[in-house]
Amino acid sequence: MGKRSRKDVQIFERYLEDNLFSLYRRLLSKTYRHGKYTAFNIYDPKFRHIHKAKVENRIVHHAIISIIEPLFDRSFIYDSYSCRTNKGMHRAVKRLYFFVRKVSKNYSGNCFALKLDIKKFFESVDHTILLNLLKKKIEDEDFILLIENILSSFSKDRGIPIGNLTSQIFANVYLNELDKFVKQELRIKYYIRYCDDFVILSQDREYLENLITDIQEFLNNSLKVSLHENKIIICKYTQGIDFLGYIVLPYFILPRTKTRNRAFRKICGKSKDLENGIISEYSFNQSLQSYLGFLKHANTFKLREELKIKIDFWKTI
């Protein structure tokens, strides 16, 4: 079901006009202050500490995005895929698959992948650096003050909350500096980034090894973040490149084994919830279509048929 079914949204909509006018007056008079967050943890698949803002704050987030996104998106590189229109996780994986074929000359030559990840990226974003980047395209001082209000609602000088819609565009603005460094200074052709995960391809393994120091120094000096040392991986394409829940192999894209198994477990659990009346058939079908959609973007016809058979079996138990 959609977000309008959630209790906090329903409460806000009960007095929608009054609430919207109140928010408008506070924004106009510059008395608006971002509220506190509700924090919770998720494990899907890795641990994340999520901060959920109140409904009126989320409305402000959407308004800010509607202004910032058109200003900055046109300056982002083509191969930045996180939270952008007509991009996304699946397009990033397919672009990687295309790059592997190109670098390996249709699987006839060498191709190595350097996988990098920024350590605790969202917790490490420096507010001063981020604001200076935003000010390059935003001249309105009141608008900048509103952004500062949102940033300070989470922490004093570092970090943006996972859960805020604004954090997605802020992350892209911040890491666009890395993208420009990689493309313009290092002159790297085969590079893909999705949020704080990125991959570089080359026929030369030693060349990739030498890039690590340059990238680390740039991140440390210019953005005050660092690479996750335990997640620096160089692999040959024939081993399979693990990226965004998929494994990119010659001629195939497969779901990561852990991701596939987690999908089966969750659907099994939701099937039992459906049988026990805990969730509706609509909710179950929404979850099922989500997982089938994930699997559809890989070479998984047999796997999807197996999942459907299992669901039919669970319904008969």
Short mmCIF file of C-alpha atoms in Angstrom, two decimals:
data_model
loop_
_atom_site.label_atom_id
_atom_site.label_comp_id
_atom_site.label_asym_id
_atom_site.label_seq_id
_atom_site.Cartn_x
_atom_site.Cartn_y
_atom_site.Cartn_z
CA MET A 1 0.00 0.00 0.00
CA GLY A 2 1.12 3.59 -0.57
CA LYS A 3 2.42 6.09 1.92
CA ARG A 4 -1.03 7.71 2.26
CA SER A 5 -2.12 4.66 4.27
CA ARG A 6 0.46 5.40 6.98
CA LYS A 7 -0.86 6.74 10.25
CA ASP A 8 1.30 9.89 10.39
CA VAL A 9 0.25 10.85 6.85
CA GLN A 10 -3.43 10.26 7.65
CA ILE A 11 -3.19 12.44 10.77
CA PHE A 12 -1.54 15.25 8.76
CA GLU A 13 -4.18 14.98 6.01
CA ARG A 14 -7.02 15.19 8.52
CA TYR A 15 -6.30 18.93 8.80
CA LEU A 16 -4.39 19.20 5.54
CA GLU A 17 -5.22 22.80 4.63
CA ASP A 18 -4.51 24.14 8.13
CA ASN A 19 -1.24 22.22 8.33
CA LEU A 20 -0.04 23.38 4.93
CA PHE A 21 -0.88 27.03 5.63
CA SER A 22 0.87 26.82 9.00
CA LEU A 23 3.98 25.40 7.32
CA TYR A 24 3.81 28.08 4.62
CA ARG A 25 3.59 30.92 7.17
CA ARG A 26 6.57 29.61 9.13
CA LEU A 27 8.66 29.27 6.00
CA LEU A 28 7.70 32.76 4.86
CA SER A 29 8.47 34.33 8.25
CA LYS A 30 11.69 32.30 8.58
CA THR A 31 10.48 30.76 11.85
CA TYR A 32 10.36 27.21 10.49
CA ARG A 33 12.56 24.77 12.39
CA HIS A 34 13.08 21.19 11.26
CA GLY A 35 11.64 18.70 13.76
CA LYS A 36 13.26 15.73 15.45
CA TYR A 37 13.64 12.36 13.79
CA THR A 38 12.34 8.91 14.59
CA ALA A 39 15.31 6.53 14.40
CA PHE A 40 15.21 2.82 13.66
CA ASN A 41 17.46 0.11 12.24
CA ILE A 42 17.07 -2.06 9.17
CA TYR A 43 19.10 -5.04 7.96
CA ASP A 44 18.48 -5.28 4.21
CA PRO A 45 21.00 -6.76 3.68
CA LYS A 46 23.45 -4.74 5.77
CA PHE A 47 22.83 -2.75 8.91
CA ARG A 48 21.59 0.81 8.40
CA HIS A 49 20.51 3.35 10.99
CA ILE A 50 17.54 5.19 9.46
CA HIS A 51 16.18 8.57 10.53
CA LYS A 52 12.56 9.33 9.60
CA ALA A 53 11.40 12.95 9.56
CA LYS A 54 7.88 14.13 10.35
CA VAL A 55 5.39 14.58 7.51
CA GLU A 56 5.66 18.39 7.35
CA ASN A 57 9.44 18.13 7.22
CA ARG A 58 9.22 15.60 4.39
CA ILE A 59 7.06 18.08 2.46
CA VAL A 60 9.83 20.66 2.82
CA HIS A 61 12.37 18.05 1.65
CA HIS A 62 10.34 17.46 -1.54
CA ALA A 63 10.13 21.20 -2.19
CA ILE A 64 13.90 21.59 -1.78
CA ILE A 65 14.57 18.67 -4.14
CA SER A 66 12.30 20.22 -6.79
CA ILE A 67 14.60 23.27 -6.80
CA ILE A 68 18.03 21.69 -6.35
CA GLU A 69 17.71 18.73 -8.69
CA PRO A 70 17.21 20.68 -11.97
CA LEU A 71 20.08 23.00 -11.04
CA PHE A 72 22.64 20.25 -10.42
CA ASP A 73 21.56 17.19 -12.37
CA ARG A 74 22.68 18.58 -15.72
CA SER A 75 26.23 18.94 -14.32
CA PHE A 76 26.45 15.30 -13.16
CA ILE A 77 28.36 12.81 -15.29
CA TYR A 78 26.43 10.30 -17.38
CA ASP A 79 27.61 7.31 -15.34
CA SER A 80 26.35 8.52 -11.96
CA TYR A 81 23.28 6.36 -11.35
CA SER A 82 21.97 6.84 -7.81
CA CYS A 83 18.57 8.56 -7.32
CA ARG A 84 18.41 10.15 -10.77
CA THR A 85 15.65 10.16 -13.36
CA ASN A 86 16.07 7.37 -15.95
CA LYS A 87 19.07 5.97 -14.08
CA GLY A 88 18.99 3.68 -11.04
CA MET A 89 20.55 0.45 -9.83
CA HIS A 90 19.52 -1.79 -12.73
CA ARG A 91 20.80 0.60 -15.39
CA ALA A 92 24.10 0.84 -13.52
CA VAL A 93 24.51 -2.94 -13.53
CA LYS A 94 23.66 -3.16 -17.24
CA ARG A 95 26.13 -0.35 -17.98
CA LEU A 96 28.82 -2.30 -16.11
CA TYR A 97 27.96 -5.39 -18.20
CA PHE A 98 28.35 -3.28 -21.37
CA PHE A 99 31.68 -1.85 -20.16
CA VAL A 100 33.06 -5.33 -19.39
CA ARG A 101 32.31 -6.48 -22.93
CA LYS A 102 33.94 -3.35 -24.36
CA VAL A 103 37.11 -3.42 -22.23
CA SER A 104 37.59 -7.19 -22.72
CA LYS A 105 36.97 -6.80 -26.47
CA ASN A 106 33.96 -9.08 -26.39
CA TYR A 107 35.57 -11.38 -23.80
CA SER A 108 38.67 -12.02 -25.91
CA GLY A 109 41.12 -10.03 -23.78
CA ASN A 110 41.85 -8.91 -20.23
CA CYS A 111 39.51 -6.86 -18.09
CA PHE A 112 39.98 -6.08 -14.40
CA ALA A 113 37.58 -4.28 -12.09
CA LEU A 114 38.58 -2.04 -9.19
CA LYS A 115 35.72 -1.83 -6.69
CA LEU A 116 35.79 0.94 -4.08
CA ASP A 117 33.49 2.01 -1.26
CA ILE A 118 33.57 5.13 0.92
CA LYS A 119 33.69 4.37 4.63
CA LYS A 120 30.60 5.58 6.55
CA PHE A 121 29.88 8.09 3.81
CA PHE A 122 26.59 9.56 5.07
CA GLU A 123 28.02 9.98 8.58
CA SER A 124 31.14 11.70 7.21
CA VAL A 125 29.73 14.38 4.89
CA ASP A 126 31.24 17.72 5.91
CA HIS A 127 28.55 20.42 6.13
CA THR A 128 30.87 23.29 5.22
CA ILE A 129 32.10 21.54 2.07
CA LEU A 130 28.55 20.58 1.07
CA LEU A 131 27.21 24.12 1.59
CA ASN A 132 30.05 25.62 -0.43
CA LEU A 133 29.25 23.25 -3.29
CA LEU A 134 25.55 24.16 -3.13
CA LYS A 135 26.35 27.89 -3.07
CA LYS A 136 28.04 27.58 -6.46
CA LYS A 137 24.61 27.33 -8.05
CA ILE A 138 22.29 28.70 -5.34
CA GLU A 139 22.50 32.44 -4.70
CA ASP A 140 19.39 32.83 -2.53
CA GLU A 141 20.60 33.31 1.06
CA ASP A 142 17.23 32.36 2.58
CA PHE A 143 17.25 29.08 0.69
CA ILE A 144 20.77 28.32 1.93
CA LEU A 145 19.64 29.09 5.49
CA LEU A 146 16.79 26.60 5.07
CA ILE A 147 19.28 23.93 3.96
CA GLU A 148 21.49 24.75 6.95
CA ASN A 149 18.40 24.32 9.15
CA ILE A 150 17.89 20.81 7.76
CA LEU A 151 21.57 19.86 8.08
CA SER A 152 21.82 21.09 11.69
CA SER A 153 18.65 19.20 12.64
CA PHE A 154 20.69 15.99 12.34
CA SER A 155 24.17 16.99 13.50
CA LYS A 156 26.27 20.08 14.10
CA ASP A 157 28.92 19.92 11.39
CA ARG A 158 29.17 16.41 9.89
CA GLY A 159 26.76 13.82 8.59
CA ILE A 160 23.47 13.65 6.69
CA PRO A 161 20.67 11.26 7.72
CA ILE A 162 19.93 8.10 5.78
CA GLY A 163 16.19 8.43 5.29
CA ASN A 164 15.94 12.09 4.24
CA LEU A 165 15.07 12.59 0.59
CA THR A 166 17.42 15.59 0.62
CA SER A 167 20.34 13.34 1.57
CA GLN A 168 20.14 11.64 -1.82
CA ILE A 169 20.66 14.83 -3.83
CA PHE A 170 23.21 16.11 -1.29
CA ALA A 171 25.20 12.89 -1.76
CA ASN A 172 25.21 13.34 -5.53
CA VAL A 173 26.29 16.98 -5.26
CA TYR A 174 29.07 15.99 -2.85
CA LEU A 175 30.37 13.02 -4.83
CA ASN A 176 30.09 14.81 -8.16
CA GLU A 177 33.45 16.27 -7.13
CA LEU A 178 34.87 12.74 -7.08
CA ASP A 179 33.27 12.04 -10.47
CA LYS A 180 34.88 15.13 -12.00
CA PHE A 181 38.26 14.22 -10.51
CA VAL A 182 38.08 10.70 -11.91
CA LYS A 183 36.91 11.78 -15.37
CA GLN A 184 38.78 15.07 -15.84
CA GLU A 185 41.97 14.69 -13.80
CA LEU A 186 42.61 10.94 -13.94
CA ARG A 187 41.04 10.68 -17.42
CA ILE A 188 39.33 7.39 -16.63
CA LYS A 189 36.90 6.25 -19.28
CA TYR A 190 35.25 3.20 -17.74
CA TYR A 191 33.88 4.39 -14.40
CA ILE A 192 30.47 3.86 -12.79
CA ARG A 193 29.21 5.23 -9.47
CA TYR A 194 26.08 4.42 -7.52
CA CYS A 195 25.99 6.54 -4.36
CA ASP A 196 29.22 5.72 -2.46
CA ASP A 197 30.00 2.50 -4.39
CA PHE A 198 32.03 2.80 -7.57
CA VAL A 199 33.80 0.62 -10.12
CA ILE A 200 36.65 1.32 -12.53
CA LEU A 201 37.56 -1.05 -15.38
CA SER A 202 40.85 -1.49 -17.20
CA GLN A 203 42.84 -4.10 -19.08
CA ASP A 204 45.80 -3.30 -16.81
CA ARG A 205 45.66 -4.54 -13.20
CA GLU A 206 48.74 -2.56 -12.14
CA TYR A 207 47.18 0.65 -13.47
CA LEU A 208 44.15 0.08 -11.25
CA GLU A 209 46.36 -0.61 -8.23
CA ASN A 210 48.14 2.70 -8.75
CA LEU A 211 44.83 4.60 -8.90
CA ILE A 212 43.92 3.72 -5.32
CA THR A 213 46.37 6.15 -3.71
CA ASP A 214 45.34 9.04 -5.98
CA ILE A 215 41.66 8.52 -5.24
CA GLN A 216 42.27 8.11 -1.51
CA GLU A 217 44.27 11.34 -1.35
CA PHE A 218 41.60 13.26 -3.25
CA LEU A 219 38.84 12.00 -0.96
CA ASN A 220 40.86 12.81 2.17
CA ASN A 221 41.99 16.26 1.09
CA SER A 222 39.01 17.57 -0.87
CA LEU A 223 35.98 15.85 0.67
CA LYS A 224 37.24 14.75 4.11
CA VAL A 225 36.06 11.17 3.61
CA SER A 226 38.06 7.99 3.13
CA LEU A 227 37.93 4.67 1.33
CA HIS A 228 36.77 1.61 3.21
CA GLU A 229 40.08 -0.26 3.35
CA ASN A 230 38.40 -3.66 3.76
CA LYS A 231 36.33 -3.12 0.62
CA ILE A 232 39.07 -2.32 -1.88
CA ILE A 233 38.79 -5.18 -4.37
CA ILE A 234 40.45 -5.87 -7.71
CA CYS A 235 39.14 -8.87 -9.62
CA LYS A 236 39.25 -10.30 -13.11
CA TYR A 237 35.95 -10.16 -14.98
CA THR A 238 35.84 -13.96 -15.38
CA GLN A 239 35.55 -14.25 -11.57
CA GLY A 240 32.36 -12.20 -11.66
CA ILE A 241 32.06 -8.58 -10.54
CA ASP A 242 29.86 -8.19 -7.45
CA PHE A 243 27.97 -4.90 -7.80
CA LEU A 244 24.66 -3.68 -6.32
CA GLY A 245 23.31 -7.13 -5.49
CA TYR A 246 24.21 -8.69 -8.84
CA ILE A 247 27.18 -10.62 -10.19
CA VAL A 248 28.31 -9.50 -13.66
CA LEU A 249 29.85 -12.43 -15.55
CA PRO A 250 30.77 -13.04 -19.20
CA TYR A 251 27.46 -13.42 -21.07
CA PHE A 252 25.41 -13.37 -17.85
CA ILE A 253 24.14 -11.17 -15.05
CA LEU A 254 23.09 -13.17 -11.98
CA PRO A 255 21.67 -12.13 -8.61
CA ARG A 256 24.09 -12.40 -5.72
CA THR A 257 23.51 -15.71 -3.90
CA LYS A 258 22.78 -13.98 -0.59
CA THR A 259 20.33 -11.62 -2.27
CA ARG A 260 18.53 -14.49 -3.99
CA ASN A 261 18.30 -16.52 -0.78
CA ARG A 262 17.04 -13.50 1.15
CA ALA A 263 14.34 -12.93 -1.47
CA PHE A 264 13.18 -16.55 -1.15
CA ARG A 265 13.12 -16.36 2.66
CA LYS A 266 11.15 -13.10 2.70
CA ILE A 267 8.59 -14.31 0.19
CA CYS A 268 8.23 -17.54 2.17
CA GLY A 269 7.64 -15.52 5.35
CA LYS A 270 5.13 -13.22 3.67
CA SER A 271 3.32 -16.23 2.22
CA LYS A 272 2.81 -17.51 5.76
CA ASP A 273 1.73 -14.03 6.90
CA LEU A 274 -0.85 -14.02 4.10
CA GLU A 275 -2.14 -17.42 5.16
CA ASN A 276 -2.43 -16.26 8.79
CA GLY A 277 -4.20 -13.05 7.82
CA ILE A 278 -1.35 -10.79 9.00
CA ILE A 279 -0.99 -9.11 5.60
CA SER A 280 -3.42 -8.65 2.71
CA GLU A 281 -3.18 -10.40 -0.64
CA TYR A 282 -2.51 -6.97 -2.18
CA SER A 283 0.49 -6.43 0.11
CA PHE A 284 1.78 -9.93 -0.62
CA ASN A 285 1.49 -9.41 -4.39
CA GLN A 286 3.28 -6.06 -4.13
CA SER A 287 6.22 -7.75 -2.36
CA LEU A 288 6.22 -10.61 -4.84
CA GLN A 289 6.28 -8.28 -7.85
CA SER A 290 9.13 -6.32 -6.24
CA TYR A 291 11.31 -9.43 -5.92
CA LEU A 292 10.33 -10.74 -9.35
CA GLY A 293 11.23 -7.31 -10.74
CA PHE A 294 14.65 -7.54 -9.11
CA LEU A 295 15.23 -10.99 -10.56
CA LYS A 296 13.95 -9.93 -14.01
CA HIS A 297 16.98 -7.69 -14.53
CA ALA A 298 19.29 -10.73 -14.48
CA ASN A 299 19.43 -14.04 -16.35
CA THR A 300 17.01 -15.72 -13.96
CA PHE A 301 14.11 -17.23 -15.93
CA LYS A 302 14.49 -20.62 -14.24
CA LEU A 303 14.89 -19.02 -10.84
CA ARG A 304 11.71 -16.96 -11.26
CA GLU A 305 9.79 -20.07 -12.32
CA GLU A 306 11.16 -21.91 -9.27
CA LEU A 307 9.99 -19.07 -7.02
CA LYS A 308 6.48 -19.19 -8.52
CA ILE A 309 6.33 -22.96 -7.98
CA LYS A 310 7.41 -22.54 -4.37
CA ILE A 311 4.71 -19.91 -3.80
CA ASP A 312 2.06 -22.25 -5.21
CA PHE A 313 3.37 -24.98 -2.90
CA TRP A 314 3.38 -22.73 0.18
CA LYS A 315 -0.24 -21.77 -0.50
CA THR A 316 -1.26 -25.43 -0.38
CA ILE A 317 0.39 -26.15 2.98
#
